[in-house]
Short mmCIF file of C-alpha atoms in Angstrom, two decimals:
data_model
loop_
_atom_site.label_atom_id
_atom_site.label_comp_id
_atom_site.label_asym_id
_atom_site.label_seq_id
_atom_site.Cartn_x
_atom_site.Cartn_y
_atom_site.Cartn_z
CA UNK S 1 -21.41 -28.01 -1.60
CA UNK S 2 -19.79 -31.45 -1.00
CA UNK S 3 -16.56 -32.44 -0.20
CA UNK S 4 -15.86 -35.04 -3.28
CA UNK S 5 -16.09 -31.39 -5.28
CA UNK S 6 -14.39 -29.21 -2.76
CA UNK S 7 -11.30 -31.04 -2.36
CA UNK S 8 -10.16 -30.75 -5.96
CA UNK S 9 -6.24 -32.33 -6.75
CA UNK S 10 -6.32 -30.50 -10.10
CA UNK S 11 -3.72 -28.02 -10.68
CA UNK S 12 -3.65 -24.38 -11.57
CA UNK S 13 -1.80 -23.90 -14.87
CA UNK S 14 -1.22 -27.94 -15.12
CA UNK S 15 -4.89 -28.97 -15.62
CA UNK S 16 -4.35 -30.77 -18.90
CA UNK S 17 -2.22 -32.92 -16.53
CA UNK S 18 -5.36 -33.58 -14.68
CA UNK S 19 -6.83 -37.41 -14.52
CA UNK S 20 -9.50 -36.99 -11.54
CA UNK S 21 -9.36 -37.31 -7.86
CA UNK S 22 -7.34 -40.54 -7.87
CA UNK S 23 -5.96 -42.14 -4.12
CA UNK S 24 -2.30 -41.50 -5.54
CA UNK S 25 -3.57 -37.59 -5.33
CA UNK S 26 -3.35 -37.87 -1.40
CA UNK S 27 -0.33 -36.85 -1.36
CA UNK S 28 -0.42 -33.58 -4.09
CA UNK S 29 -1.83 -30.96 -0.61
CA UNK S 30 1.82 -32.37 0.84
CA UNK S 31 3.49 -30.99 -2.51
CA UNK S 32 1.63 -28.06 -2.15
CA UNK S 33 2.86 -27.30 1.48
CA UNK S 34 6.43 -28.61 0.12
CA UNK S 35 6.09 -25.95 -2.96
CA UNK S 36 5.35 -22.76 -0.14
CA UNK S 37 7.80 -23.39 2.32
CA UNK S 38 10.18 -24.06 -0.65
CA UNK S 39 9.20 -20.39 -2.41
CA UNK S 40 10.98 -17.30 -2.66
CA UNK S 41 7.80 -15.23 -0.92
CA UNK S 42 7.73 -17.35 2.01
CA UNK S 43 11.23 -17.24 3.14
CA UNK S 44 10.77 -13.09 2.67
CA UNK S 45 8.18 -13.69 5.44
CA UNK S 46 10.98 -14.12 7.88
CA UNK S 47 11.84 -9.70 7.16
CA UNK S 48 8.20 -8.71 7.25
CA UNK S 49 6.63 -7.47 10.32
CA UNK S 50 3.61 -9.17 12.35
CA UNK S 51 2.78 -6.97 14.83
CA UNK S 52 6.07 -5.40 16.43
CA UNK S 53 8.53 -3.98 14.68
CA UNK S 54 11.73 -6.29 14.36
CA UNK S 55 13.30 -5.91 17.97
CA UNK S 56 17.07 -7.20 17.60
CA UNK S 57 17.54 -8.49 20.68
CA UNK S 58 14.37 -9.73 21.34
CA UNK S 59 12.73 -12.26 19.60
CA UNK S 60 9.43 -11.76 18.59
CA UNK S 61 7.27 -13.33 15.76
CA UNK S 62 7.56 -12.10 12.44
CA UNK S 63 5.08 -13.42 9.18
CA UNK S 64 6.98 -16.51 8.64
CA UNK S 65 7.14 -17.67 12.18
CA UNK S 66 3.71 -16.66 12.38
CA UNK S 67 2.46 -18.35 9.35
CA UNK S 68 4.33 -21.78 10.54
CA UNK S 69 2.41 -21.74 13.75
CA UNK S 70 -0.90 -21.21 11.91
CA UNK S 71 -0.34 -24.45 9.50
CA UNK S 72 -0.01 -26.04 12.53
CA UNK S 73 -2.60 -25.29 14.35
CA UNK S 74 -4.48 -25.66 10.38
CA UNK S 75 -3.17 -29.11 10.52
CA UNK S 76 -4.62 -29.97 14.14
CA UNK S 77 -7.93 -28.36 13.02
CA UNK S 78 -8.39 -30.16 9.83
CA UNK S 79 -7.02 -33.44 11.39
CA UNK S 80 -9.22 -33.68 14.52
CA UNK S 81 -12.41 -32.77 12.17
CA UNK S 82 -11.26 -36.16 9.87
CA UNK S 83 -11.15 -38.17 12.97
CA UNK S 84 -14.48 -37.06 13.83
CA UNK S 85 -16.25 -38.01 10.87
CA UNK S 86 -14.42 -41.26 10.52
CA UNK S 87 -15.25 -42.17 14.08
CA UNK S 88 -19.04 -41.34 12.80
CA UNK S 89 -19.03 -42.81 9.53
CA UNK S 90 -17.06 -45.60 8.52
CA UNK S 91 -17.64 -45.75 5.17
CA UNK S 92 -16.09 -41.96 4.33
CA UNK S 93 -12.76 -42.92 3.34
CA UNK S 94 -14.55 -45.21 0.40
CA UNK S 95 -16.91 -42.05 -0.75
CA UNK S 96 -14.39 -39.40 -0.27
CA UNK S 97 -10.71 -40.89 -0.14
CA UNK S 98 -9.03 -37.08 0.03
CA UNK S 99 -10.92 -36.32 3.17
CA UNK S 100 -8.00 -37.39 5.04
CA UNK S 101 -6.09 -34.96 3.57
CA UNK S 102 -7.72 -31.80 4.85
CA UNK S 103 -5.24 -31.25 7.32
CA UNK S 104 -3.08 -31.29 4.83
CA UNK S 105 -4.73 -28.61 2.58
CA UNK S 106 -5.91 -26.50 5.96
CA UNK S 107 -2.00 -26.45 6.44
CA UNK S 108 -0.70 -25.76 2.96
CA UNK S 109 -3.47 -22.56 2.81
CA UNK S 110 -1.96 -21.71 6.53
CA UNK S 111 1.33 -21.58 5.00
CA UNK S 112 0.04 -18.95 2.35
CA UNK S 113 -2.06 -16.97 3.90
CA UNK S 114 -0.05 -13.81 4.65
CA UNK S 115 2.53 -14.29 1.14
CA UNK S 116 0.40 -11.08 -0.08
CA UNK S 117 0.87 -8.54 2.93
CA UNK S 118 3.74 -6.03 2.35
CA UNK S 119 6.35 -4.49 4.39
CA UNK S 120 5.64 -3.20 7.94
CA UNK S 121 2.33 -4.93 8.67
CA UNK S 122 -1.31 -4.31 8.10
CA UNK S 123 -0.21 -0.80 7.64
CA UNK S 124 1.71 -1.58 4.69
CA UNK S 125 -1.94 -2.20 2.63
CA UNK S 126 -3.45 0.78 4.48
CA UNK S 127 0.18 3.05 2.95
CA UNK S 128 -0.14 1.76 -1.12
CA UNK S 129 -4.34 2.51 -0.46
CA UNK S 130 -3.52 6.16 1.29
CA UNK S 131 -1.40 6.61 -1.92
CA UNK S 132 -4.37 6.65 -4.22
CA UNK S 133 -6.86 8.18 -2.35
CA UNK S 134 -4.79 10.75 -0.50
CA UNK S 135 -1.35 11.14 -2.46
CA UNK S 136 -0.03 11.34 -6.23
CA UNK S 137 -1.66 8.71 -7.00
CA UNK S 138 -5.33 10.09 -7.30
CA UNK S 139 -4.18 11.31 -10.48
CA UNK S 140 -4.77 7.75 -12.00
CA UNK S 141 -9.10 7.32 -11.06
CA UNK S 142 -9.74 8.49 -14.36
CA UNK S 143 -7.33 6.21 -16.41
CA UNK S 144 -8.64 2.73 -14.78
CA UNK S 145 -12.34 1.38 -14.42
CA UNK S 146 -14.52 1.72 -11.56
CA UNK S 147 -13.43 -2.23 -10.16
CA UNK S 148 -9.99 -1.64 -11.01
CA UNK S 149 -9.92 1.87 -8.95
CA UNK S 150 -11.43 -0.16 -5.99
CA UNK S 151 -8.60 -2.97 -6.46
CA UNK S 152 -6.15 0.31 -6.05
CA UNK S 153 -8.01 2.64 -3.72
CA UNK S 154 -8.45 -0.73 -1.07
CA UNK S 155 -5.80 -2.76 -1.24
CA UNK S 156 -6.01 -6.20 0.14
CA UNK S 157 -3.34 -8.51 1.06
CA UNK S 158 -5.54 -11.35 0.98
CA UNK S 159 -6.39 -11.14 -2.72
CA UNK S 160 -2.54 -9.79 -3.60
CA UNK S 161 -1.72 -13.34 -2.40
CA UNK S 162 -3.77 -15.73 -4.74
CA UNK S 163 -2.25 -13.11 -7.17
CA UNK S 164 1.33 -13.60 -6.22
CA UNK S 165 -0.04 -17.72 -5.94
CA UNK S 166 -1.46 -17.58 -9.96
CA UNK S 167 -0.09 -14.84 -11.54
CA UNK S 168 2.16 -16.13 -14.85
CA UNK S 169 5.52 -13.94 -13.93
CA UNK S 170 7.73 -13.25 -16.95
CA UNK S 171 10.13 -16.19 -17.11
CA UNK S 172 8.25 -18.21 -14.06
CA UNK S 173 6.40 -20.21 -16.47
CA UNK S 174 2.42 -20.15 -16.56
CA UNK S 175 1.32 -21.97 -13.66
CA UNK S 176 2.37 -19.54 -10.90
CA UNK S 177 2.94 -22.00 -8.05
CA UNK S 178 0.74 -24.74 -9.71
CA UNK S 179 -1.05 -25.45 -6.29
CA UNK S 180 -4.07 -27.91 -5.90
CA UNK S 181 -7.48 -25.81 -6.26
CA UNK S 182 -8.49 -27.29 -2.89
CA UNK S 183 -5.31 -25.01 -1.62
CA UNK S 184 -6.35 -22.04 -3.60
CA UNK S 185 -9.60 -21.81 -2.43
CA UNK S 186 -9.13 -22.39 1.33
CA UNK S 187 -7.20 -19.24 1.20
CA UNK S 188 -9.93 -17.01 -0.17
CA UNK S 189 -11.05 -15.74 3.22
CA UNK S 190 -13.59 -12.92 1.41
CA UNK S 191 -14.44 -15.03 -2.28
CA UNK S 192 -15.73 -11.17 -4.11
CA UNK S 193 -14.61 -8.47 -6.15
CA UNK S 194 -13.55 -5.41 -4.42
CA UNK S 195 -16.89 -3.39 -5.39
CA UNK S 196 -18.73 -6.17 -3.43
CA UNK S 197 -16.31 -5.90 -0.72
CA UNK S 198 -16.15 -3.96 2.74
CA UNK S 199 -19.99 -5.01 3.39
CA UNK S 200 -19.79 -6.10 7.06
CA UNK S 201 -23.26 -7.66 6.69
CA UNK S 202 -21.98 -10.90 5.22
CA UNK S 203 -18.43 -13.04 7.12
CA UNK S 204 -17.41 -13.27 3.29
CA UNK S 205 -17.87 -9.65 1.76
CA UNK S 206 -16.01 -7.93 5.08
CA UNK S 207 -12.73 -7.09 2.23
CA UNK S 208 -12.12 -8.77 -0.53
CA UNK S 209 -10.38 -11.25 -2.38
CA UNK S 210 -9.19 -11.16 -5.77
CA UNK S 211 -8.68 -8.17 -7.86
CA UNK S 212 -10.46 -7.99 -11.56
CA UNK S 213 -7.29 -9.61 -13.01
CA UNK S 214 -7.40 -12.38 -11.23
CA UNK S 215 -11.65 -12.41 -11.16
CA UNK S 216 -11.38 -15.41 -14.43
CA UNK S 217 -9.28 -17.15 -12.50
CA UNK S 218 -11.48 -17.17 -9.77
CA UNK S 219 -14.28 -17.78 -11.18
CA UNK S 220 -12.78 -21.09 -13.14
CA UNK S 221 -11.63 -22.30 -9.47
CA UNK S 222 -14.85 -21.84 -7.90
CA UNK S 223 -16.71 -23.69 -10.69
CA UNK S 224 -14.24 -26.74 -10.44
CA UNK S 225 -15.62 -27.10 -6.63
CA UNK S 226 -19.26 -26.20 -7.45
CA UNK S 227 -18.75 -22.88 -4.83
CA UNK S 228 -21.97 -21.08 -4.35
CA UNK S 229 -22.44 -18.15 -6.52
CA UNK S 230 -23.87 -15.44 -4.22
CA UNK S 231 -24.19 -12.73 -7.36
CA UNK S 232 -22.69 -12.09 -10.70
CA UNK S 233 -22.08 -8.25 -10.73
CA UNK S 234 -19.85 -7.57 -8.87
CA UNK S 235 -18.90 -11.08 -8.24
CA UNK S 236 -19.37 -13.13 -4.96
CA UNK S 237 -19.04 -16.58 -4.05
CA UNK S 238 -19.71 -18.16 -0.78
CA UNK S 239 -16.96 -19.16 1.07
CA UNK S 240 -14.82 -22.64 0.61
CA UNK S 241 -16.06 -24.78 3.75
CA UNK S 242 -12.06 -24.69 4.64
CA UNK S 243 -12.11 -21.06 4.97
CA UNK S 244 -13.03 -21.67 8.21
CA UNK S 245 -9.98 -23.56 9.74
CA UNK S 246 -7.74 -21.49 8.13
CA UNK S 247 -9.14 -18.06 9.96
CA UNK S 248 -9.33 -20.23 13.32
CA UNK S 249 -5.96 -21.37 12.79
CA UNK S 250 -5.09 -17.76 12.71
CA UNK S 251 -7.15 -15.87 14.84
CA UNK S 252 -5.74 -18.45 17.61
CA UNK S 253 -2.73 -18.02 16.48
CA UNK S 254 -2.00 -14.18 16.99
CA UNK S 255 -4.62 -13.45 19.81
CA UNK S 256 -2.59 -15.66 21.92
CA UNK S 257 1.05 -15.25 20.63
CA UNK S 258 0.52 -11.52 20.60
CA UNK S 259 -0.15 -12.08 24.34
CA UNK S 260 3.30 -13.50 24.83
CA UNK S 261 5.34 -11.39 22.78
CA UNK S 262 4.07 -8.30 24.55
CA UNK S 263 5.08 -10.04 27.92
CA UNK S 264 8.35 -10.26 26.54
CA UNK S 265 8.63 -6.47 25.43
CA UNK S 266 7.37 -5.69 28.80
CA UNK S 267 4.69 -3.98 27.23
CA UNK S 268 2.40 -6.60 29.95
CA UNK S 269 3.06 -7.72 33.11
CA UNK S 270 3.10 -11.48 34.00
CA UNK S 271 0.16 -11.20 35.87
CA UNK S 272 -1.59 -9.47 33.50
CA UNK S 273 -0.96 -11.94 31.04
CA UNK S 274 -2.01 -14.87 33.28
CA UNK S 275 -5.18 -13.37 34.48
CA UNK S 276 -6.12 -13.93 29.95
CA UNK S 277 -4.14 -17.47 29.84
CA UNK S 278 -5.16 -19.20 32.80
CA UNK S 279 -8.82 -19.21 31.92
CA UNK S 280 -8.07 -20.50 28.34
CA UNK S 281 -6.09 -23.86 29.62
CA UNK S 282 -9.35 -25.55 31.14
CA UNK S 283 -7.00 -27.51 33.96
CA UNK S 284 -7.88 -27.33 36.92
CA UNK S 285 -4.19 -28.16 37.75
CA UNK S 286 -2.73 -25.69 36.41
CA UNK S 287 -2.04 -22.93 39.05
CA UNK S 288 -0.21 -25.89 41.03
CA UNK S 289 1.88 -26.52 37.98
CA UNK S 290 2.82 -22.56 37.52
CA UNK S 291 3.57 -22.86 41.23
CA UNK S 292 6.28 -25.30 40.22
CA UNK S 293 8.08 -23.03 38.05
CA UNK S 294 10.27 -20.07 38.73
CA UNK S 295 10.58 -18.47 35.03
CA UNK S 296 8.01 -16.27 34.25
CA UNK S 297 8.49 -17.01 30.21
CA UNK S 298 8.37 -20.37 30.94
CA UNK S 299 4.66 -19.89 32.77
CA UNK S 300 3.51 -17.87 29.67
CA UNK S 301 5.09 -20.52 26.88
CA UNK S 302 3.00 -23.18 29.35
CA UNK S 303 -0.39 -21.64 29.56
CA UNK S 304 0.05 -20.28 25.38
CA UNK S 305 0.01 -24.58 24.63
CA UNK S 306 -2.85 -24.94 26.74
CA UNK S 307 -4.72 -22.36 25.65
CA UNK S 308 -3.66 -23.14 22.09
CA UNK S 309 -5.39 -26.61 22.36
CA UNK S 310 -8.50 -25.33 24.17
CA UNK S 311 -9.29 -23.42 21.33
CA UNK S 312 -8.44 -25.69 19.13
CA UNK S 313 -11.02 -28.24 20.54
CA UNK S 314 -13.11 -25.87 20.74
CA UNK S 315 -13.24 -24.36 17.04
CA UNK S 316 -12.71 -28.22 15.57
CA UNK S 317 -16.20 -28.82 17.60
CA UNK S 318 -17.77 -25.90 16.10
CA UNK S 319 -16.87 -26.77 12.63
CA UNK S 320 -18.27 -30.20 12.98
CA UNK S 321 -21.18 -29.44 14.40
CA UNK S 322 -22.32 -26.66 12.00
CA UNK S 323 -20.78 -28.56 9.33
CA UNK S 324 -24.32 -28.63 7.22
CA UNK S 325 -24.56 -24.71 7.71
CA UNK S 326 -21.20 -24.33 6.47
CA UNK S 327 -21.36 -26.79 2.97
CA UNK S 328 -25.06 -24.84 2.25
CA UNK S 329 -22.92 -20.91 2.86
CA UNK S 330 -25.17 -20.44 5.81
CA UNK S 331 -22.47 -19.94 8.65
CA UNK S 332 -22.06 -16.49 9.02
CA UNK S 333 -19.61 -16.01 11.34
CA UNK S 334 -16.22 -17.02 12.09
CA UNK S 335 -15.41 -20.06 14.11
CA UNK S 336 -13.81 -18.42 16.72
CA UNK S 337 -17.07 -16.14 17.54
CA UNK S 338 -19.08 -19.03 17.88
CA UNK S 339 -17.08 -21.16 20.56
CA UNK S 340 -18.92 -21.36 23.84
CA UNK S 341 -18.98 -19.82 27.39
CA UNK S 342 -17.21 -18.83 29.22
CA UNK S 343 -14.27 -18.57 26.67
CA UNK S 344 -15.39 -16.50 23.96
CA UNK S 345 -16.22 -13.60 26.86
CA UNK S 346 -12.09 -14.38 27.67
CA UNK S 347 -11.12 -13.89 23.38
CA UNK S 348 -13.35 -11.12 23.57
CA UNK S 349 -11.24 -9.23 26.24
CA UNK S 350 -7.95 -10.65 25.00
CA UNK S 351 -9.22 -8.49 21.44
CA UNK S 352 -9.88 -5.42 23.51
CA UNK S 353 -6.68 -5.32 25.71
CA UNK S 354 -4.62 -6.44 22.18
CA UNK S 355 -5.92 -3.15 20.89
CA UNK S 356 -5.40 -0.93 23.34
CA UNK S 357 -2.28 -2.32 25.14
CA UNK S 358 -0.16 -3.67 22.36
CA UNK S 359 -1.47 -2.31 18.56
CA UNK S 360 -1.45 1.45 19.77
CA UNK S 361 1.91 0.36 21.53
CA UNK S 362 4.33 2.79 20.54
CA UNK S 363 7.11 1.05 18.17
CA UNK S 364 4.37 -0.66 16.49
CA UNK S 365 2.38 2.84 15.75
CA UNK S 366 6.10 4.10 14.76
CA UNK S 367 6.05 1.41 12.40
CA UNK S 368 3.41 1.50 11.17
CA UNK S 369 3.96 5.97 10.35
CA UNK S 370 6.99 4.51 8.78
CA UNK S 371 5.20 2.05 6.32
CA UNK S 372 3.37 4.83 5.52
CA UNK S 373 6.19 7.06 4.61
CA UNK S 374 8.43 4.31 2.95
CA UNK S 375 5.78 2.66 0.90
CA UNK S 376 4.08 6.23 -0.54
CA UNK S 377 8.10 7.25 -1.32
CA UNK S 378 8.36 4.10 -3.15
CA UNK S 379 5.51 4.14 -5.02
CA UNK S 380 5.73 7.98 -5.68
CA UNK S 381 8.86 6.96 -7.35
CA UNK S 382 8.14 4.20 -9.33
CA UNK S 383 4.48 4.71 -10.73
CA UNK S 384 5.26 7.41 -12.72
CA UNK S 385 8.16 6.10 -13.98
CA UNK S 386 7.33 2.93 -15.61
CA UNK S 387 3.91 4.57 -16.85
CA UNK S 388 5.84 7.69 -18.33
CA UNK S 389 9.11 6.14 -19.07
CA UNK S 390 10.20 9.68 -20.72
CA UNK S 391 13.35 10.88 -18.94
CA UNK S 392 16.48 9.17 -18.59
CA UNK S 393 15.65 9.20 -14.62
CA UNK S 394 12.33 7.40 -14.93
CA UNK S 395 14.20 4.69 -17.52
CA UNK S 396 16.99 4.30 -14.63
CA UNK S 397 13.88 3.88 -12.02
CA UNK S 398 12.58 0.88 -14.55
CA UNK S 399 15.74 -0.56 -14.91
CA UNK S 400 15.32 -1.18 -11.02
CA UNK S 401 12.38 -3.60 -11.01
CA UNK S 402 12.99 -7.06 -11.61
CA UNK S 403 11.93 -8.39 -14.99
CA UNK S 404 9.95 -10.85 -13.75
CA UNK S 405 7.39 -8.15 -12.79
CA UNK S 406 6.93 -5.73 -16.26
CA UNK S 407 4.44 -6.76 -18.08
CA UNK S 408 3.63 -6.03 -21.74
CA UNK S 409 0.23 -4.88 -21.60
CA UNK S 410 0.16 -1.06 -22.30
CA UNK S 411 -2.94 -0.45 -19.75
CA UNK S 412 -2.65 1.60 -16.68
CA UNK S 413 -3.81 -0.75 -13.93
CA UNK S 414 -1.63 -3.89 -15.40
CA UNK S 415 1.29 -1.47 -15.19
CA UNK S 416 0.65 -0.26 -11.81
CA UNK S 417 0.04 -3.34 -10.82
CA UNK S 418 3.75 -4.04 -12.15
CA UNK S 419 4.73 -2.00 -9.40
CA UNK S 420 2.32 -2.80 -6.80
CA UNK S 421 3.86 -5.99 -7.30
CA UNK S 422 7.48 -4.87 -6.97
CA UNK S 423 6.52 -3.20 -4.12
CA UNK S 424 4.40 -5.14 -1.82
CA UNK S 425 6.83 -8.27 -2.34
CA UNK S 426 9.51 -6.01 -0.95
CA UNK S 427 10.53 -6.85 2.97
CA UNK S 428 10.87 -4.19 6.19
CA UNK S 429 14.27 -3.87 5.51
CA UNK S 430 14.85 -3.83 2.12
CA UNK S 431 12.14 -1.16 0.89
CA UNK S 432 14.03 0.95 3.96
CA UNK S 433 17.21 0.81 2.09
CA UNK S 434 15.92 1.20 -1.33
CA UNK S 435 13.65 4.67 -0.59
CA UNK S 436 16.84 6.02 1.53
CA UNK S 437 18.56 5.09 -1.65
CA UNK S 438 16.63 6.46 -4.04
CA UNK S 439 15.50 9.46 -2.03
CA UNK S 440 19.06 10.42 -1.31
CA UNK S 441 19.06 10.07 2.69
CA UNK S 442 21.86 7.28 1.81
CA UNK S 443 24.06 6.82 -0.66
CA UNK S 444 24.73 2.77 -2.00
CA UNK S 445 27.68 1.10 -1.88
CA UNK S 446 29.04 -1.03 -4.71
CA UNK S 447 29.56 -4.22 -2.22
#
């Protein structure tokens, strides 16, 4: 792969509009990062859950402060890796005029990264899968194919995002979001079809990430960008070189954030939470500095920047150094499991303690029983309905879902995924009120 290919300007839906990689196209990744922040689906983020459940009082991070902090840390990644090859080759800017931009496009994919998780976390994908292998929805194997049943039986945030990023929405026009291909891409963290998916063998086959109506699309992004075909049945692609920086940014992101929010929901002590941080800042000044300071939060929000831009160096080094592994879809592992010693030992038992201390913490395994219930009610509900549509209560169901979502194809999995789609855009608290409404625990109001 090479970059003049990878970082594609054109634009999903708006290719006719398309002229070639021009220098006025630096400035199309800002558009794109303009056109997420700008969308409906983001600012939903700010009601969906990232780890804990939302805590009133208490601030913690939710998917759209969490998705901020990852395009920046994107943008720092992509940026210092520019600088890097500049400072090596002078003549890159003449050869390859976008490369500049990749902070830009690491951000922008940042940004979207998490637009495809539903309600009440990770959970939330594990609740609508539960509810066709385990619930009422087993009923529908035999009335979808073999890839479509694995799109429903496993599904997967990450490809329910390029969906929500390309899909042509009744009365949203046909371009979805009309972002850059370079954008599109860099979000496709697992570039195969669900049947190819799940394979831990390969970095890129671990889930999956886009479901068989989105597979065309795919496939017409990929060969824009010249991706490396893996296999044509079932499909996989290597990944997009910018993959990379765009899982960094994130696995950064929530192992150390997670740290801090659990400090502040007493769920860790201080100490406990400096004996993972202080390692992680590299400054040998740094206990003198903590000495200085009397709030404890104010220690933790110290040694999370430090240890932020450790790892940041330190996955912007291994990027550039394996950079010929990466463009041939030989790296396979994730940036953050290659950083050296003695820090990756330090990530290593940050993941363990995460897990045991703070994901099987008890509001967030509440939540996550709650999901569960909520999203199978919903669903439950709703599936039926619009594929039966034969009793007035199953019309007044329909008449419930936003146009934007029916389609008019007459095929089970298009019309499930009508509701899949209704239902995984919905946030914590408003697929609480509508199952209590529609359940009957609560009765609405006309205000």
């Amino acid at each position: 792969m090479n970059w003049e290919k990878l970082l594609s300007a054109k634009r999903w839906g708006n290719e006719d509009r398309f002229a070639g990689n021009q220098k006025e196209a630096r400035s199309e990744f800002q558009r794109d990062y303009d056109r997420i922040i700008f969308s409906s689906p983001f600012r939903r983020l700010q009601n969906k859950t990232q780890v804990f459940p939302l805590p009133g009082s208490v601030f913690v991070h939710n998917r759209l402060t969490h998705s901020l902090e990852v395009a920046s840390v994107g943008r720092s990644l992509g940026t210092i890796f520019y600088n890097r090859i500049k400072d090596t080759d002078a003549q890159i800017d003449e050869r390859c005029p976008l490369l500049c931009e990749i902070g830009n496009i690491v951000a922008s994919a940042c940004l979207a990264h998490d637009l495809g998780n539903p309600a009440f976390g990770h959970s939330g994908e594990s609740a609508i899968s539960y509810y066709f292998t385990d619930g009422e929805g087993a009923i529908y194997k035999d009335k979808v194919t073999a890839h479509q049943w694995q799109d429903l039986i496993n599904f997967e945030g990450n490809a329910n995002a390029l969906r929500i990023l390309t899909h042509p929405f009744a009365g949203k026009g046909t371009g979805g979001f009309a972002l850059t291909y370079a954008t599109l891409a860099a979000i496709a963290k697992y570039p195969c079809a669900s049947l190819a998916g799940h394979n831990k063998q390969h970095i890129f086959t671990k889930k999956y990430g886009f479901f068989q109506s989105e597979q065309s699309g795919f496939e017409k992004i990929a060969a824009e960008m010249d991706l490396i075909k893996v296999q044509d049945s079932p499909l996989i692609y290597k990944r997009h070189p910018l993959v990379y920086l765009v899982e960094a940014a994130d696995d950064i992101c929530y192992n150390i954030i997670d740290l801090e929010d659990a400090h502040r929901l007493k769920i860790l002590t201080y100490t406990e939470v400096e004996e993972l941080l202080l390692p992680l800042c590299n400054d040998i000044k740094m206990p003198a500095r903590l000495g200085e300071m009397e709030d404890d939060d104010a220690k933790i929000t110290l040694m999370r920047a430090k240890s932020i831009s450790t790892l940041i160096g330190l996955c912007a080094n291994v990027f550039y150094t394996e950079q010929e592994a990466i463009l041939n879809g030989d790296f396979n592992k994730s940036l953050m499991d290659a950083i050296e010693e003695p820090f990756l030992s330090v990530m290593k038992k940050i993941e363990s303690i995460s897990v045991k201390r703070i994901y099987n913490y008890s509001s967030v395994v509440q939540i996550e029983v709650a999901g569960y219930r909520v999203m199978g009610g919903l669903l439950e509900e709703f599936i039926p309905a619009y594929l039966q549509n034969n009793s007035k209560y199953h019309k007044k169901l329909v008449e419930l879902i936003p146009g934007q979502f029916l389609t008019t194809s007459a095929d089970p999995y298009s019309k499930i995924q009508t509701v899949l789609d209704f239902v995984s855009g919905m946030t914590d608290i408003y697929a609480v009120e509508l199952f209590r409404k529609i359940k009957g625990i609560s009765f609405p109001s006309m205000s």
